[in-house]
PDB file of C-alpha atoms in Angstrom:
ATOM      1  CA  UNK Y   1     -37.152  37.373 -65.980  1.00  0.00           C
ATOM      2  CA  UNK Y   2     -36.905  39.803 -63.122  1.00  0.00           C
ATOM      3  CA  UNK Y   3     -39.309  38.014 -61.002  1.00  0.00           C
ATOM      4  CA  UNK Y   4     -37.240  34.705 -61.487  1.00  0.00           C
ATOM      5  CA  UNK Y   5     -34.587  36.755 -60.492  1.00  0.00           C
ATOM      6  CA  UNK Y   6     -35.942  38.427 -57.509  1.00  0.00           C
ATOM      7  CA  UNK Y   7     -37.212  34.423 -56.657  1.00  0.00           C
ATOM      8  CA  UNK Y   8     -33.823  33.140 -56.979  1.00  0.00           C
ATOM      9  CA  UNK Y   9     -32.228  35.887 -54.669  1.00  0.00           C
ATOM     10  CA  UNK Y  10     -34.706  35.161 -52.543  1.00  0.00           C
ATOM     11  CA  UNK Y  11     -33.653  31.569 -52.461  1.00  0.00           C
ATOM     12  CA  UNK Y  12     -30.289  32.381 -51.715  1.00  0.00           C
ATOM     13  CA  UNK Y  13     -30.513  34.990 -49.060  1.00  0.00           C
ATOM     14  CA  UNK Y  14     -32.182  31.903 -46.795  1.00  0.00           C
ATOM     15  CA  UNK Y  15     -29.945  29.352 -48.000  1.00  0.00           C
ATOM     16  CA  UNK Y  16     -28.512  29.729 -44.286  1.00  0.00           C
ATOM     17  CA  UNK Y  17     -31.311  29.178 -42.670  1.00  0.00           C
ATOM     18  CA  UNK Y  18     -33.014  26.647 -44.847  1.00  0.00           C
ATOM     19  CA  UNK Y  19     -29.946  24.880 -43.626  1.00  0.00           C
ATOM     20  CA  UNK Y  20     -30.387  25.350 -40.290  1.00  0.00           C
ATOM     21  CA  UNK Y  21     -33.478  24.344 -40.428  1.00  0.00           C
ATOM     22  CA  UNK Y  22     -32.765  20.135 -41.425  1.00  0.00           C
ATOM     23  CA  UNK Y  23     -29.432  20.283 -39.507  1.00  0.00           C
ATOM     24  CA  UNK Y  24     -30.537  18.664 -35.904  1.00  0.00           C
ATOM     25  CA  UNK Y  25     -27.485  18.442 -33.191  1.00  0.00           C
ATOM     26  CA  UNK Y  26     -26.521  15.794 -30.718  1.00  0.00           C
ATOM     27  CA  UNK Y  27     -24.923  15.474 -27.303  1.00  0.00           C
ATOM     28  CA  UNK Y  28     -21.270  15.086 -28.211  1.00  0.00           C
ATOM     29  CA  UNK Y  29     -21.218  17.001 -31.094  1.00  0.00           C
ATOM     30  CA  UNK Y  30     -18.160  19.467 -31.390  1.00  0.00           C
ATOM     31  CA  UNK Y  31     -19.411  22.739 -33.043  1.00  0.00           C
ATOM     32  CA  UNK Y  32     -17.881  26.188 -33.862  1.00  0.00           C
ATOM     33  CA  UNK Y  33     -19.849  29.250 -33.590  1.00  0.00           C
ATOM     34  CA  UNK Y  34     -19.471  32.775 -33.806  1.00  0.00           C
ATOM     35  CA  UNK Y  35     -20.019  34.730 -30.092  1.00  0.00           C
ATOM     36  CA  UNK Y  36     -22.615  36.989 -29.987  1.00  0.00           C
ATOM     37  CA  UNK Y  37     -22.811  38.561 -26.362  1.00  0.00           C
ATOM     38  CA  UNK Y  38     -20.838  37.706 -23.303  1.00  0.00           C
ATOM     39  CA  UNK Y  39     -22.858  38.367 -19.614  1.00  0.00           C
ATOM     40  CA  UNK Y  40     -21.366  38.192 -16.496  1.00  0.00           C
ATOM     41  CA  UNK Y  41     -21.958  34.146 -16.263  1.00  0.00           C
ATOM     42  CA  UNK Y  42     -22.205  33.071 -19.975  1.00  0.00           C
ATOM     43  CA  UNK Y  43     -20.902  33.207 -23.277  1.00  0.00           C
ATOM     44  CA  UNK Y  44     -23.696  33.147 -26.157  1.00  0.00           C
ATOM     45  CA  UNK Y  45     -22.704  31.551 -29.918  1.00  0.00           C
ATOM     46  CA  UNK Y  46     -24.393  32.088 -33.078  1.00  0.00           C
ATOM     47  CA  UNK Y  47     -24.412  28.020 -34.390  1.00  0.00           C
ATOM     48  CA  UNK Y  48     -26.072  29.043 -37.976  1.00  0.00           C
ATOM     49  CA  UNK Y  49     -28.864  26.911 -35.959  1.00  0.00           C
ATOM     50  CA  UNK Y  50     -32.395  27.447 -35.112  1.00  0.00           C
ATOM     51  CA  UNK Y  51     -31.320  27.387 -31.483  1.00  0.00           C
ATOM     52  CA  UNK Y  52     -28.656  29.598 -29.638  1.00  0.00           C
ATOM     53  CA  UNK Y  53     -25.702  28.278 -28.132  1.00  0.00           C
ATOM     54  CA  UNK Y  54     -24.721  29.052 -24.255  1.00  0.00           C
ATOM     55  CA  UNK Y  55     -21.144  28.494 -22.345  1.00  0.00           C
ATOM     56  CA  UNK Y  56     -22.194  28.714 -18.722  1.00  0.00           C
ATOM     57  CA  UNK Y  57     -18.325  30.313 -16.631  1.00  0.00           C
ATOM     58  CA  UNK Y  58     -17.458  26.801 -15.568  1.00  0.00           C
ATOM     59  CA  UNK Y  59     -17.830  25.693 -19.042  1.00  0.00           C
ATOM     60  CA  UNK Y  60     -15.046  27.828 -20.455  1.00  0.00           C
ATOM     61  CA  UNK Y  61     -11.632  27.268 -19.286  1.00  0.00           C
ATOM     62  CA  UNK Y  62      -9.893  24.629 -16.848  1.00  0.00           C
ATOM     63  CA  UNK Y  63      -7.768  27.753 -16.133  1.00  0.00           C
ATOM     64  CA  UNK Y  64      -8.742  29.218 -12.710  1.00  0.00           C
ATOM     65  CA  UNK Y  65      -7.724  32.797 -13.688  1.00  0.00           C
ATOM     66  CA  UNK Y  66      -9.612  32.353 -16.926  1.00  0.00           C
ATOM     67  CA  UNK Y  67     -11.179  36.056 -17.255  1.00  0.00           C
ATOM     68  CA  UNK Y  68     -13.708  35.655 -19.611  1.00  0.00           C
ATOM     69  CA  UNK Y  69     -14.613  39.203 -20.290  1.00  0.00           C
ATOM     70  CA  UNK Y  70     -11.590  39.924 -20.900  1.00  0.00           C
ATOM     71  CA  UNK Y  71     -10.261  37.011 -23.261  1.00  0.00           C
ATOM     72  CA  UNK Y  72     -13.539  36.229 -25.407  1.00  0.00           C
ATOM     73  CA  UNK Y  73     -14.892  39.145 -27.315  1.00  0.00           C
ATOM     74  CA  UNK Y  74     -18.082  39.232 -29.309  1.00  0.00           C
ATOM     75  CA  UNK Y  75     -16.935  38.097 -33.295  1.00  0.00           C
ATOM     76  CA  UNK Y  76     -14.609  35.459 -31.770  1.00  0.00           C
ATOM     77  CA  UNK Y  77     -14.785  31.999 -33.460  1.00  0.00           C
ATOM     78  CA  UNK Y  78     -15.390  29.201 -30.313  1.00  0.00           C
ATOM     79  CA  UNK Y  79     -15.265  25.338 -30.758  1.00  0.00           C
ATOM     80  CA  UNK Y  80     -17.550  23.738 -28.130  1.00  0.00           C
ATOM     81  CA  UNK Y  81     -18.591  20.349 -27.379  1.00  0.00           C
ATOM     82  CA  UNK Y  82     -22.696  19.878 -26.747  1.00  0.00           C
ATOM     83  CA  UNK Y  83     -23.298  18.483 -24.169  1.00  0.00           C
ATOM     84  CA  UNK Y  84     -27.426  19.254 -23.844  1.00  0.00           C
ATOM     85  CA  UNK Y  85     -29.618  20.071 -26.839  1.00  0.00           C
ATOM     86  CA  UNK Y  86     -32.229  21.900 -24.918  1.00  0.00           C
ATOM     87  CA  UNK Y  87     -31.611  23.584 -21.894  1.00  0.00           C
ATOM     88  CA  UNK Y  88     -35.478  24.362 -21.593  1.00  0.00           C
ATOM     89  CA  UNK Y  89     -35.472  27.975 -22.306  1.00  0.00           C
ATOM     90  CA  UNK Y  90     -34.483  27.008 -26.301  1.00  0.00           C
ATOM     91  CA  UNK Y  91     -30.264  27.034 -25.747  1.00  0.00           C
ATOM     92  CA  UNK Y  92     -28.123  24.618 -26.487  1.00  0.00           C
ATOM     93  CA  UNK Y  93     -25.825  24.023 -23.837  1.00  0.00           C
ATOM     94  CA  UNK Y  94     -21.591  23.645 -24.876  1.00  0.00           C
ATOM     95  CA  UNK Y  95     -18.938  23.005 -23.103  1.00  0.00           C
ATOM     96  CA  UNK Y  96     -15.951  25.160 -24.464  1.00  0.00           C
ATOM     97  CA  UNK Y  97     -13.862  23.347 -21.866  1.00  0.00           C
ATOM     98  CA  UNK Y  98     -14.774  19.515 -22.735  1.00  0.00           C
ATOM     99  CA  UNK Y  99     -14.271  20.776 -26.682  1.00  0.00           C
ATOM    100  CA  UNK Y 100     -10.705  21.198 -25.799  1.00  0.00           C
ATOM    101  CA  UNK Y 101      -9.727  18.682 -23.861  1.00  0.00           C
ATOM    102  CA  UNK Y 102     -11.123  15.759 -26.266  1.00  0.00           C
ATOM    103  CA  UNK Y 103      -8.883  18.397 -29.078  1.00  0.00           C
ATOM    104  CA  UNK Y 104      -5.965  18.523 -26.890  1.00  0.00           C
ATOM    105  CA  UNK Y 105      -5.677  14.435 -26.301  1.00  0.00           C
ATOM    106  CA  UNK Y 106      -6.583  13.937 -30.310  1.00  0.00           C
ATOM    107  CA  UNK Y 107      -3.341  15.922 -30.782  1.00  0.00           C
ATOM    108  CA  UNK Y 108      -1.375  13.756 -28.030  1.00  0.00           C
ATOM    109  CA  UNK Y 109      -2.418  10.701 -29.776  1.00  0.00           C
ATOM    110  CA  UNK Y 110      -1.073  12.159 -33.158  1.00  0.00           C
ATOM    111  CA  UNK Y 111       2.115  13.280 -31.743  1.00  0.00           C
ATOM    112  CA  UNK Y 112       2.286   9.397 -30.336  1.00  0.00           C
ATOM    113  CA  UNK Y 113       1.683   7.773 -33.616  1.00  0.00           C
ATOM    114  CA  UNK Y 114       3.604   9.994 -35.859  1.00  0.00           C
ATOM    115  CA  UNK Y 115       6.446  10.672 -32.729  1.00  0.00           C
ATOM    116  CA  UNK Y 116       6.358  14.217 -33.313  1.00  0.00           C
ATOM    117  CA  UNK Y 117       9.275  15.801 -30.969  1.00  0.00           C
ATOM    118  CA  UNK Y 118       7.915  18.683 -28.309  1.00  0.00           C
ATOM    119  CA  UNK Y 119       9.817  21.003 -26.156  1.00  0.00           C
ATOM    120  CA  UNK Y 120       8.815  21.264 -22.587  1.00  0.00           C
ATOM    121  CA  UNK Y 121       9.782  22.753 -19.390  1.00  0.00           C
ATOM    122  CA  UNK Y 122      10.525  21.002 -16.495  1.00  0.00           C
ATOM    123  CA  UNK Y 123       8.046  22.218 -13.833  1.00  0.00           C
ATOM    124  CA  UNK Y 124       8.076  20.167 -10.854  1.00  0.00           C
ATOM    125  CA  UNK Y 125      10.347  16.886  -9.851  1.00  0.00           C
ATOM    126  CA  UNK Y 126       8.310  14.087  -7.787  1.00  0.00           C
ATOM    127  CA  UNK Y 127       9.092  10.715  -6.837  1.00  0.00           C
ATOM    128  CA  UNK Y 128      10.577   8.780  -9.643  1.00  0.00           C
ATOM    129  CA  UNK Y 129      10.459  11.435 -11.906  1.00  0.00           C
ATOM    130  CA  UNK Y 130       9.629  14.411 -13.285  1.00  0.00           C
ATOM    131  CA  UNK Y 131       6.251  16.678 -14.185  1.00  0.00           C
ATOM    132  CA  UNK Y 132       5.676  19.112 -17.225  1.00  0.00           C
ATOM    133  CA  UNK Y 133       2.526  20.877 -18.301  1.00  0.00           C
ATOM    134  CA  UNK Y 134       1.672  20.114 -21.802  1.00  0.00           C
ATOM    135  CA  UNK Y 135      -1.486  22.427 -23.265  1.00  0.00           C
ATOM    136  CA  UNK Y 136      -2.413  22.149 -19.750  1.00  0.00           C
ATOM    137  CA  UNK Y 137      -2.381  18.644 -19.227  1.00  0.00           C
ATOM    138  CA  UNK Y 138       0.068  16.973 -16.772  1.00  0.00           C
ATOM    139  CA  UNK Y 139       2.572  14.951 -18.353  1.00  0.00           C
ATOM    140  CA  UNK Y 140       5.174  12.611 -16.341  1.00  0.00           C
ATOM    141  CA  UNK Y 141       8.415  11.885 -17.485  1.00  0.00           C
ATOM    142  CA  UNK Y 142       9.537   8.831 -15.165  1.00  0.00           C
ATOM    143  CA  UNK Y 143      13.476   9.444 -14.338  1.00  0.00           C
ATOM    144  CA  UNK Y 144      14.748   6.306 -16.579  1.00  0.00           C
ATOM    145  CA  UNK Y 145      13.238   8.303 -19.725  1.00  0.00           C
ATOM    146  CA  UNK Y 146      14.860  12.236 -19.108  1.00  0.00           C
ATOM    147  CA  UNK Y 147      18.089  11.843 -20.034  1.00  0.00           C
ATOM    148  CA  UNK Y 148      19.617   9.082 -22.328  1.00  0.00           C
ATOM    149  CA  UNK Y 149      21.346   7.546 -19.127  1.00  0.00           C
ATOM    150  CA  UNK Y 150      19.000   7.362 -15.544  1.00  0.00           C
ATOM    151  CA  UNK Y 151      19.336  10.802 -14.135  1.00  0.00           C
ATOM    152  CA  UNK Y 152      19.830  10.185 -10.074  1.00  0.00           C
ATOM    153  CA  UNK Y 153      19.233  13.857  -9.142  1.00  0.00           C
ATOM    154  CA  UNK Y 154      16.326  14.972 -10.096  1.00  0.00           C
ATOM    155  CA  UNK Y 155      16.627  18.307  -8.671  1.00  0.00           C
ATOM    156  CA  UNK Y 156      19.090  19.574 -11.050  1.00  0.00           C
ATOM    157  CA  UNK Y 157      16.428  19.073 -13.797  1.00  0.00           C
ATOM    158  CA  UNK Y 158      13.972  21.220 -12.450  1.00  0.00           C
ATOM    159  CA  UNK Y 159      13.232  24.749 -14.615  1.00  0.00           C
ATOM    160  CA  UNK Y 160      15.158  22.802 -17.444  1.00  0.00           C
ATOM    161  CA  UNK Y 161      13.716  22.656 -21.255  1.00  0.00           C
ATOM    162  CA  UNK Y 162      14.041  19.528 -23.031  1.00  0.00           C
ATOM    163  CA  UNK Y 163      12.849  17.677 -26.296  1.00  0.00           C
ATOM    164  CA  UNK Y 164      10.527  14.799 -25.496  1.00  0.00           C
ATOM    165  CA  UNK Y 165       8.357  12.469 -27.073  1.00  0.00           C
ATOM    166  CA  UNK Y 166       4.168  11.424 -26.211  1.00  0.00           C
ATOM    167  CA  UNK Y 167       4.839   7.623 -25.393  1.00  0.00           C
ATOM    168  CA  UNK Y 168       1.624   7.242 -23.829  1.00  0.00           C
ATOM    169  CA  UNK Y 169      -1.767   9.276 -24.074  1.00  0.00           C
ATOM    170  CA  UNK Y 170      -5.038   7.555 -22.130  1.00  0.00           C
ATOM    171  CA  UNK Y 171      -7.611  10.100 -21.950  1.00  0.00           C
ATOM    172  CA  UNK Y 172      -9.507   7.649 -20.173  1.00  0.00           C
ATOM    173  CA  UNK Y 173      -6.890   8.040 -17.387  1.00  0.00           C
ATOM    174  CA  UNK Y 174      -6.167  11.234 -17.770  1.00  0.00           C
ATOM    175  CA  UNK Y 175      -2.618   9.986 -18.047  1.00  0.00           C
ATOM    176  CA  UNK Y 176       0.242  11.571 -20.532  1.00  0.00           C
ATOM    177  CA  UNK Y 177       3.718  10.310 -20.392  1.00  0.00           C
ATOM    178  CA  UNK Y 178       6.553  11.777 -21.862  1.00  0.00           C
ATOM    179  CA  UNK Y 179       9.933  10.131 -22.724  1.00  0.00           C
ATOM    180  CA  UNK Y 180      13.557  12.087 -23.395  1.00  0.00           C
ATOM    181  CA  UNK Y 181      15.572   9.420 -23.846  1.00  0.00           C
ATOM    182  CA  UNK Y 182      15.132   8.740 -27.211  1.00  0.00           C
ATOM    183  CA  UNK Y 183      15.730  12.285 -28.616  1.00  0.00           C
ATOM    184  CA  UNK Y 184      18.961  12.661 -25.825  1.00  0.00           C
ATOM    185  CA  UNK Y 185      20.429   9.492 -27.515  1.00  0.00           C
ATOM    186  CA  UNK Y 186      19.757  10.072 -31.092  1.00  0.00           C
ATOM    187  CA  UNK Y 187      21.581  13.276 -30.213  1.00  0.00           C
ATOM    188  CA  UNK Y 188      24.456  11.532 -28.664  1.00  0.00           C
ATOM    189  CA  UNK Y 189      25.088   9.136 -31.894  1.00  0.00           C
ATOM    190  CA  UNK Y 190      24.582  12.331 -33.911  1.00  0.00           C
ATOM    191  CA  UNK Y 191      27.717  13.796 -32.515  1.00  0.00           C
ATOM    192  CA  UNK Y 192      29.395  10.727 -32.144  1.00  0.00           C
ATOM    193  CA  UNK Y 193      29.469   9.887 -36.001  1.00  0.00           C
ATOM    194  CA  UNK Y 194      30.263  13.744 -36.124  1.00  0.00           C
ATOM    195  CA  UNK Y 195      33.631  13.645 -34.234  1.00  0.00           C
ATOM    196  CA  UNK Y 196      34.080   9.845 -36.203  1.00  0.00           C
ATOM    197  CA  UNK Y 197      33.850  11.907 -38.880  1.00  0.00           C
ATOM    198  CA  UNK Y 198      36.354  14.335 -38.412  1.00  0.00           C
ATOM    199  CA  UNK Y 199      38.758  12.230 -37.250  1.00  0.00           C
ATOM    200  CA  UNK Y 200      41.437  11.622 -40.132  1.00  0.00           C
ATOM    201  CA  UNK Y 201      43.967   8.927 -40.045  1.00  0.00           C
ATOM    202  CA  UNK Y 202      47.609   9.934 -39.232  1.00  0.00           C
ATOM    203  CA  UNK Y 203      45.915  12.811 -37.255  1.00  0.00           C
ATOM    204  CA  UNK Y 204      48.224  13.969 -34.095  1.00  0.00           C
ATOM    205  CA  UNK Y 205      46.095  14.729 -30.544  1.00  0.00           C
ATOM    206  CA  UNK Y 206      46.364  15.088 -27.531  1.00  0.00           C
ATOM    207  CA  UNK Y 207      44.057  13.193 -24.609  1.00  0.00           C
ATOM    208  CA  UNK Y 208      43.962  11.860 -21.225  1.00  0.00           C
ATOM    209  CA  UNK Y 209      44.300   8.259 -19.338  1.00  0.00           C
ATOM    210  CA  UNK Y 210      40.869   7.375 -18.374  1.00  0.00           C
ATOM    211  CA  UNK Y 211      41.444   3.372 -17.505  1.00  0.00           C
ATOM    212  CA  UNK Y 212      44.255   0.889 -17.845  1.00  0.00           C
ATOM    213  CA  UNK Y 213      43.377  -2.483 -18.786  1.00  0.00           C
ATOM    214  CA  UNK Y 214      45.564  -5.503 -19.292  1.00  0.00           C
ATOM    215  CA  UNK Y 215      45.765  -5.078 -23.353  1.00  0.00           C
ATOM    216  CA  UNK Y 216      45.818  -1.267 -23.306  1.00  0.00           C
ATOM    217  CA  UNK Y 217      44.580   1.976 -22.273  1.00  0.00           C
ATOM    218  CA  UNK Y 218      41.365   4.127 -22.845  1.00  0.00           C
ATOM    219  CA  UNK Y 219      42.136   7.689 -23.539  1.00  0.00           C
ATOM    220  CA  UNK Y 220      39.655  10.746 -23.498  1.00  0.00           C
ATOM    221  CA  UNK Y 221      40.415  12.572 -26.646  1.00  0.00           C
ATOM    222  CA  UNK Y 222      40.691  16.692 -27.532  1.00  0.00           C
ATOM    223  CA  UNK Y 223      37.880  15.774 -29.794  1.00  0.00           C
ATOM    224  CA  UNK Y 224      35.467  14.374 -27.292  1.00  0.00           C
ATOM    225  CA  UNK Y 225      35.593  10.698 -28.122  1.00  0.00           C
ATOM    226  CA  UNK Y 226      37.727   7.638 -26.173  1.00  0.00           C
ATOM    227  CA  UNK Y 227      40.096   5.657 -27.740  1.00  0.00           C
ATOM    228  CA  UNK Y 228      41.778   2.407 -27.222  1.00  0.00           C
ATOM    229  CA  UNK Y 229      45.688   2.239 -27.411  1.00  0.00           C
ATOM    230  CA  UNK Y 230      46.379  -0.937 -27.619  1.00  0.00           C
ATOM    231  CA  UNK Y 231      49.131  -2.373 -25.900  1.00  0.00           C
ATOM    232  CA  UNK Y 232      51.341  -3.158 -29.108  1.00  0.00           C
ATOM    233  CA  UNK Y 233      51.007   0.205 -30.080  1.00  0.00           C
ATOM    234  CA  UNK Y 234      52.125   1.788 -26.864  1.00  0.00           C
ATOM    235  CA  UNK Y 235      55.976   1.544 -27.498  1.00  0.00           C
ATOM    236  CA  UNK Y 236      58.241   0.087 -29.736  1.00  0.00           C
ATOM    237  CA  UNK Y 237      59.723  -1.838 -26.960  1.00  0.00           C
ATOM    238  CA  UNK Y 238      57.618  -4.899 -26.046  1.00  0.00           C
ATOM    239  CA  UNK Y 239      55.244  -4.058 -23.064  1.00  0.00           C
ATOM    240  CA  UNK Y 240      53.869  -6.464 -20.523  1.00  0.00           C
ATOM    241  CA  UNK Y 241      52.130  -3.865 -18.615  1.00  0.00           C
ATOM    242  CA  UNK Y 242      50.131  -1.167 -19.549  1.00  0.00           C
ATOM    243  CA  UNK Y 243      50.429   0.458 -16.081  1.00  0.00           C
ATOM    244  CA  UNK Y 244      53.696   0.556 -16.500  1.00  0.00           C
ATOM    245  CA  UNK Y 245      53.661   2.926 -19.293  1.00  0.00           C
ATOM    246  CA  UNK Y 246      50.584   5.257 -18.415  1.00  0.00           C
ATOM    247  CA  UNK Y 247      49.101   6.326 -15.638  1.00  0.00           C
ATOM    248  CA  UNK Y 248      45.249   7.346 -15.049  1.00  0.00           C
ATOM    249  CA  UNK Y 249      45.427  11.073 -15.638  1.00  0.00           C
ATOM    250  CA  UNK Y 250      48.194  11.480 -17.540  1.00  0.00           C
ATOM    251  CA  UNK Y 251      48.348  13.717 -20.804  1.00  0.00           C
ATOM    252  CA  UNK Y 252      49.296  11.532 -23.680  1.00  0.00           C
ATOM    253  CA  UNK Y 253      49.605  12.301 -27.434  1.00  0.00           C
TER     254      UNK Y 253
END
């Protein structure tokens, strides 16, 4: 019984590497691995594979400052796309950089179909529009989509966070387009029904002429919201004119 058990041990001590051993990897594959040594010009990953994984520096990071000494430390878990099975020395050859670019436009692609809301900060305003860095990825936000009205300067928007949504994601392209109009107008009928709602009938306010029209007058409301008085309702004397009564600007109740 001891020897089966030694055997079985045995077994299972190279259960790793037996499965190393049928696993066979392609270009394209997206792998994680453990990191194992980093030199002055590569990064080398333990795949559980009978080969070793290298990140050459330009392989790493689309960031120019990237510091890879300083930001990848032996025991760190990497995801890395391979992009050559045998670099002729025994390596496999990732790309820690392509990994995370075909990751980051999977997740714009979700946040299109499932119109998951982002924050982003205004970085830069261009013709027509605006510019934001998303996971380091350029999105546009054309001017007829920041605001829930077109927003004429553009300048005033720049440095400024808003909620947006992916409406289009073409990694082909390389093109991401962000919209804010949506989430500024659901916003807008949020606290419109809001101030519906806490307006009570018989309630006494105060608000100002906006515009005079031949059956009444538009006033802006404490509360926020514009209301029609209708010319019946302006006095209990019959009233052919509207202007006659109000005047754009005044303070009514």
């Amino acid at each position: 019984m001891d020897e089966n058990k030694e055997l079985v041990e045995t077994m299972e001590d190279y259960a790793e590497e037996l499965e190393a051993s049928f696993k066979r990897l392609h270009e394209g594959d997206i792998v994680t691995g453990t990191v194992v040594a980093v030199t002055d010009d590569q990064v080398l990953v333990g795949l559980k594979y009978f080969a070793q994984g290298v990140i050459d520096r330009e392989n790493l990071s689309n960031d120019p400052d990237f510091n890879m000494k300083e930001e990848i430390q032996p025991g760190d878990l990497l995801t890395a796309t391979v992009i050559q099975t045998d670099d002729g020395e025994g390596n496999v050859v990732l790309s820690r950089k392509e990994a995370n670019d075909r990751m980051t436009w999977e997740h714009f692609r979700q946040l299109l179909d499932e119109r998951t809301p982002l924050e982003v900060t205004i970085s830069e305003v261009v013709n027509g529009g605006a510019v934001a860095m998303v996971e380091g990825v350029r999105g546009f936000i054309p001017a007829s989509r920041l605001d829930a009205a077109y927003v004429e300067d553009l300048d005033s928007w720049n440095g400024k966070k808003i909620p947006v949504l992916v409406i289009e994601a073409d990694e082909e392209k390389k093109r991401l387009v962000l919209s804010g109009r949506e989430l500024a107008r659901e916003k807008q009928d949020a606290e419109k029904k809001s101030r519906i709602a806490r307006c009570e009938t018989g309630a006494i306010m105060e608000g100002t002429v906006e515009t005079i029209k031949p059956y009444g007058a538009f006033v802006l409301l404490e509360n926020g919201l514009s209301g029609l008085v209708h010319v019946s309702q302006m006095s209990k004397k019959r009233v052919e004119n509207p202007g006659a009564v109000v005047k754009v600007g005044q303070k009514v109740t």
